[in-house]
Coordinates of C-alpha atoms and ligand atoms in Angstrom, one line a residue:
M438 CA -42.4 30.9 -17.4
A439 CA -42.6 27.2 -16.6
E440 CA -40.3 24.9 -18.6
Q441 CA -42.0 23.3 -21.6
V442 CA -43.2 19.7 -21.1
R443 CA -41.8 17.3 -23.7
V444 CA -43.3 14.0 -24.9
G445 CA -41.4 11.2 -23.4
G446 CA -41.0 8.8 -26.3
L447 CA -42.7 6.9 -29.1
R448 CA -44.2 3.6 -28.1
G449 CA -45.6 2.6 -31.5
I450 CA -48.7 2.9 -33.6
M451 CA -52.2 1.5 -34.2
M452 CA -53.0 1.1 -37.9
R453 CA -56.5 1.0 -39.2
G454 CA -58.1 -0.4 -42.4
P455 CA -60.4 -2.8 -44.0
G456 CA -59.3 -6.4 -43.6
L457 CA -56.2 -5.4 -41.7
T458 CA -56.3 -8.2 -39.2
Q459 CA -56.1 -10.7 -42.0
T460 CA -52.5 -9.5 -42.7
L461 CA -51.5 -10.8 -39.2
P462 CA -49.5 -13.8 -40.6
F463 CA -47.3 -11.5 -42.6
Y464 CA -46.1 -9.7 -39.5
E465 CA -45.8 -12.9 -37.4
D466 CA -44.1 -15.2 -40.0
M467 CA -42.0 -12.7 -41.9
W468 CA -41.6 -9.3 -40.2
G469 CA -40.7 -10.8 -36.8
L470 CA -43.4 -9.5 -34.5
S471 CA -45.5 -11.7 -32.2
L472 CA -49.1 -11.6 -31.4
A473 CA -49.4 -10.2 -27.8
H474 CA -53.2 -10.0 -27.6
R475 CA -56.2 -10.2 -29.9
E476 CA -59.7 -8.9 -29.3
D477 CA -62.7 -8.0 -31.4
G478 CA -61.3 -6.5 -34.6
T479 CA -57.9 -5.6 -33.1
A480 CA -54.6 -7.4 -33.0
Y481 CA -51.7 -6.1 -30.8
L482 CA -48.2 -7.1 -32.1
R483 CA -45.2 -7.0 -29.8
G484 CA -41.5 -6.8 -30.4
T485 CA -38.7 -8.3 -28.3
G486 CA -38.7 -5.6 -25.7
T487 CA -41.1 -5.0 -22.8
E488 CA -43.5 -2.7 -24.7
A489 CA -47.0 -4.1 -24.7
F490 CA -47.3 -3.6 -28.4
L491 CA -45.3 -1.9 -31.2
Y492 CA -47.8 -2.2 -34.0
G493 CA -51.6 -2.7 -33.9
L494 CA -54.0 -3.8 -36.6
T495 CA -57.5 -2.7 -36.2
E496 CA -60.4 -3.0 -38.6
G497 CA -61.9 0.2 -40.0
L498 CA -63.4 1.6 -43.1
V499 CA -60.4 3.7 -44.3
F500 CA -56.7 2.8 -44.5
G501 CA -54.6 5.0 -42.1
I502 CA -53.6 5.7 -38.5
D503 CA -56.0 4.9 -35.7
Y504 CA -53.6 6.5 -33.2
V505 CA -49.9 7.2 -32.8
H506 CA -48.8 6.0 -29.4
F507 CA -46.5 7.9 -27.1
S508 CA -45.1 7.5 -23.6
M509 CA -44.8 9.8 -20.6
P510 CA -42.5 9.0 -17.6
D511 CA -45.2 9.3 -14.9
R512 CA -48.6 10.6 -14.0
A513 CA -47.3 14.0 -12.9
E514 CA -45.7 14.5 -16.3
M515 CA -48.8 13.3 -18.0
D516 CA -51.0 15.8 -16.1
A517 CA -48.5 18.5 -16.9
L518 CA -48.6 17.6 -20.6
H519 CA -52.4 17.7 -20.5
A520 CA -52.3 21.2 -18.9
Q521 CA -49.9 22.4 -21.5
V522 CA -51.8 21.1 -24.5
T523 CA -55.0 22.5 -23.1
A524 CA -53.4 25.9 -22.5
K525 CA -52.1 25.8 -26.1
G526 CA -55.6 25.2 -27.4
A527 CA -55.1 21.7 -28.8
C528 CA -58.1 19.5 -29.6
V529 CA -58.1 17.4 -26.4
L530 CA -60.3 14.3 -26.3
G531 CA -60.9 14.3 -22.5
A532 CA -59.0 14.6 -19.2
P533 CA -56.3 12.1 -18.2
A534 CA -57.9 8.9 -17.0
E535 CA -57.3 5.1 -16.8
F536 CA -57.4 3.4 -20.2
D537 CA -59.8 0.5 -20.4
D538 CA -58.0 -1.2 -23.3
W539 CA -55.6 -4.1 -23.1
A540 CA -52.4 -2.0 -22.7
G541 CA -54.0 -0.2 -19.7
G542 CA -52.3 2.6 -17.8
Y543 CA -53.2 6.2 -17.6
G544 CA -53.3 9.1 -20.0
F545 CA -55.3 11.0 -22.6
E546 CA -55.6 11.7 -26.3
I547 CA -55.5 14.7 -28.6
L548 CA -55.9 15.4 -32.3
D549 CA -53.1 17.0 -34.3
P550 CA -53.8 19.7 -37.0
D551 CA -54.4 16.9 -39.6
N552 CA -56.9 15.2 -37.3
R553 CA -54.5 12.4 -36.4
R554 CA -55.3 10.9 -33.1
L555 CA -52.3 10.8 -30.6
R556 CA -52.5 8.8 -27.5
F557 CA -50.2 9.4 -24.5
R558 CA -49.9 6.6 -22.0
T559 CA -48.0 6.0 -18.8
E560 CA -48.0 2.9 -16.5
A561 CA -48.7 0.7 -19.5
R562 CA -48.7 -3.0 -19.3
E563 CA -45.2 -4.4 -19.5
L564 CA -44.2 -7.7 -21.0
D565 CA -41.3 -10.0 -20.4
D566 CA -38.1 -9.1 -22.3
R567 CA -37.6 -11.7 -25.1
S568 CA -34.3 -10.9 -26.8
D569 CA -34.3 -12.7 -30.0
W570 CA -31.8 -12.5 -32.9
A571 CA -32.7 -10.2 -35.8
M572 CA -36.3 -9.4 -34.6
P573 CA -37.7 -5.9 -34.2
R574 CA -37.2 -4.5 -30.7
K575 CA -39.1 -1.3 -30.9
V576 CA -40.6 1.3 -33.2
S577 CA -37.9 3.7 -34.2
H578 CA -40.0 6.4 -35.9
V579 CA -43.2 7.2 -37.7
V580 CA -43.2 9.4 -40.8
L581 CA -46.3 11.4 -41.6
N582 CA -47.4 13.1 -44.9
T583 CA -49.0 16.4 -44.4
P584 CA -50.3 19.2 -46.7
D585 CA -49.1 21.8 -44.1
M586 CA -45.5 20.8 -43.2
E587 CA -44.6 24.1 -41.6
G588 CA -47.8 24.5 -39.6
V589 CA -47.8 20.9 -38.3
Q590 CA -44.0 21.2 -37.5
E591 CA -44.7 24.3 -35.5
W592 CA -47.6 22.6 -33.7
Y593 CA -45.5 19.6 -32.6
A594 CA -42.9 22.0 -31.4
D595 CA -45.2 24.4 -29.5
V596 CA -47.7 21.9 -28.1
L597 CA -45.7 18.8 -27.5
G598 CA -42.1 20.0 -27.2
F599 CA -40.6 18.4 -30.2
R600 CA -37.4 19.9 -31.6
V601 CA -36.1 20.0 -35.2
S602 CA -33.1 17.7 -35.7
D603 CA -32.6 18.2 -39.5
Y604 CA -34.3 19.0 -42.8
S605 CA -34.2 17.1 -46.1
A606 CA -34.2 20.0 -48.5
D607 CA -37.6 21.8 -48.2
Q608 CA -39.5 18.5 -48.4
M609 CA -39.0 16.9 -45.0
V610 CA -38.4 17.7 -41.4
F611 CA -37.1 15.3 -38.7
L612 CA -38.5 15.9 -35.1
R613 CA -37.1 14.5 -31.8
C614 CA -38.7 14.3 -28.3
N615 CA -35.6 12.7 -26.7
S616 CA -32.1 11.7 -27.7
N617 CA -33.3 9.7 -30.8
H618 CA -32.6 11.8 -33.9
H619 CA -36.3 11.5 -34.9
S620 CA -39.4 9.8 -33.5
I621 CA -41.6 11.7 -35.9
A622 CA -40.8 13.1 -39.4
L623 CA -43.1 15.2 -41.6
V624 CA -43.1 15.1 -45.4
R625 CA -44.7 17.8 -47.6
A626 CA -47.6 16.2 -49.4
H627 CA -51.0 16.9 -50.9
Y628 CA -53.0 15.2 -48.2
P629 CA -52.6 13.7 -44.7
S630 CA -51.5 10.0 -44.7
V631 CA -49.0 7.7 -43.3
N632 CA -45.6 7.7 -45.2
H633 CA -44.0 4.8 -43.3
V634 CA -43.4 3.2 -39.9
A635 CA -39.8 2.1 -39.0
F636 CA -38.9 -0.8 -36.7
E637 CA -35.5 -0.9 -35.0
V638 CA -33.4 -4.1 -34.7
P639 CA -30.5 -3.9 -32.3
T640 CA -27.5 -4.2 -34.5
I641 CA -26.4 -3.7 -38.1
N642 CA -25.7 -7.5 -38.4
E643 CA -29.3 -8.2 -37.3
F644 CA -30.6 -5.5 -39.7
M645 CA -29.0 -7.4 -42.6
R646 CA -30.2 -10.8 -41.3
A647 CA -33.8 -9.4 -41.0
I648 CA -33.6 -8.4 -44.7
G649 CA -32.3 -11.9 -45.4
R650 CA -35.2 -13.4 -43.5
M651 CA -37.7 -11.5 -45.7
K652 CA -35.8 -12.4 -48.8
Q653 CA -35.8 -16.1 -48.0
K654 CA -39.6 -15.8 -47.7
G655 CA -39.9 -14.2 -51.1
H656 CA -40.1 -10.6 -50.0
V657 CA -37.4 -8.2 -51.3
P658 CA -37.0 -4.6 -50.2
S659 CA -38.9 -2.1 -52.3
W660 CA -36.1 0.4 -51.5
G661 CA -32.8 -0.4 -49.9
P662 CA -30.7 -1.4 -48.1
G663 CA -29.0 1.9 -47.9
R664 CA -28.0 4.4 -45.3
H665 CA -29.7 7.8 -44.9
G666 CA -27.8 11.0 -44.4
P667 CA -30.1 12.7 -41.9
G668 CA -30.3 10.4 -38.8
D669 CA -27.4 8.3 -40.2
N670 CA -29.6 5.2 -40.0
P671 CA -29.5 2.2 -42.4
F672 CA -32.8 1.6 -44.1
A673 CA -34.6 -1.2 -45.9
Y674 CA -38.3 -0.5 -46.9
F675 CA -40.9 -3.1 -47.6
V676 CA -44.6 -2.9 -48.6
S677 CA -47.0 -4.8 -46.4
P678 CA -49.9 -6.9 -47.8
S679 CA -52.3 -4.1 -47.1
G680 CA -50.1 -1.5 -48.8
F681 CA -48.4 0.2 -45.8
V682 CA -44.7 1.0 -46.1
I683 CA -42.6 -0.5 -43.3
E684 CA -38.9 -0.2 -42.6
F685 CA -36.1 -2.0 -40.9
T686 CA -33.6 0.3 -39.4
T687 CA -30.8 0.4 -36.7
E688 CA -28.1 2.7 -35.3
L689 CA -30.2 5.9 -35.5
Q690 CA -28.1 8.9 -34.6
Q691 CA -28.3 10.0 -30.9
I692 CA -28.5 13.7 -30.3
D693 CA -26.4 15.7 -27.9
E694 CA -28.6 18.6 -27.0
A695 CA -25.6 20.8 -26.2
Q696 CA -23.9 20.2 -29.5
H697 CA -26.5 19.5 -32.2
E698 CA -27.4 22.1 -34.8
A699 CA -30.1 21.2 -37.4
Q700 CA -28.9 21.3 -40.9
V701 CA -30.6 21.2 -44.3
W702 CA -29.5 18.0 -46.2
P703 CA -29.5 18.4 -49.9
R704 CA -31.4 16.1 -52.2
D705 CA -29.2 16.5 -55.2
V706 CA -26.1 15.0 -53.7
P707 CA -26.5 11.2 -54.0
E708 CA -24.1 10.4 -51.3
K709 CA -26.0 12.6 -48.8
M710 CA -29.2 10.8 -49.7
D711 CA -27.7 7.3 -49.4
Q712 CA -24.2 7.2 -47.8
W713 CA -23.5 3.7 -49.0
M714 CA -24.8 4.3 -52.5
T715 CA -26.3 0.9 -52.5
A716 CA -30.0 1.9 -52.7
G717 CA -29.9 5.0 -54.9
P718 CA -32.9 7.2 -55.1
P719 CA -36.4 5.9 -54.6
T720 CA -38.2 4.8 -57.7
P721 CA -41.4 6.5 -58.8
A722 CA -43.3 3.4 -57.6
Q723 CA -41.7 3.7 -54.2
R724 CA -42.5 7.4 -54.0
A725 CA -46.1 6.6 -55.0
V726 CA -46.6 4.0 -52.3
M727 CA -45.0 6.3 -49.7
Q728 CA -47.6 9.0 -50.6
G729 CA -50.1 6.6 -48.9
R730 CA -53.9 6.8 -49.1
P731 CA -55.7 9.9 -47.9
D732 CA -56.6 9.6 -44.3
P733 CA -59.4 12.0 -43.2
G734 CA -58.4 11.4 -39.5
W735 CA -60.4 10.7 -36.4
P736 CA -63.4 13.0 -36.2
E737 CA -64.5 12.6 -39.8
L738 CA -64.5 8.9 -39.6
R739 CA -66.5 9.0 -36.4
A740 CA -69.0 11.3 -38.0
E741 CA -69.5 8.7 -40.7
G742 CA -70.3 6.1 -38.1
G743 CA -67.2 4.0 -38.3
K744 CA -63.6 4.2 -37.3
Ligands
FE2_1010 FE1 -37.6 6.0 -42.0

């Protein structure tokens, strides 16, 4: 049997919602992203690395995810991934082709079992490297709420080659596609929605400075700073003007495939939930905002005549 094709990495995410592009100044003036490109109803925000965009804002009727954006190393791997997902019976939105959007390159899209659109792109537009103190450099991970955690976990493993890095009790599973402890995590929930998107800053000193920048501008963390058990990454969560949860993080655990064994992290041992014991458990308000707003996904929205 041929070896399983694995997704290369997480590039970022395109968010969707009414009035979303009006929140652009928040991300530019406070969060530390820069506008890379703007066109009808869509803003592309870049970090300090070469990725064309980390986070996109696109106008739409319903708050949620327009697409989660992944990389593949080259066209051969892209074609192999397409053959694999087709053979596995995934809902594929066309054959690999050139993208006609601003980020360009070559790839294809599929829907996951919750009707989330996933876009795979290689040969994307690359920007100049702009190392800048305490600014987000890349998207670390995207956390998804799902009513079928086991089924969706199995799908990401079988169809896309993700591996389980750890569990948080029976409520959450962390999935990796490369050495990063998790690029995607799933949370058991009542309906599909986005839980949060995490942005990586290069060092812990810059992580604290980024929190300080937000605080100076009147925006304190809704949860954190603290340090997670699974993934070992420091966290500080904020709520965006449109109600999305975003996170600063750094120092995410790197996985040695030869050594790593997934473990179940308990939720009733405070120091395993927050190693520093600075953040404590999330408040009910934090839990509520992380539940997100129900996102019917891609095809339902199209059927209703809007994205
Ligand atoms: Fe996170």
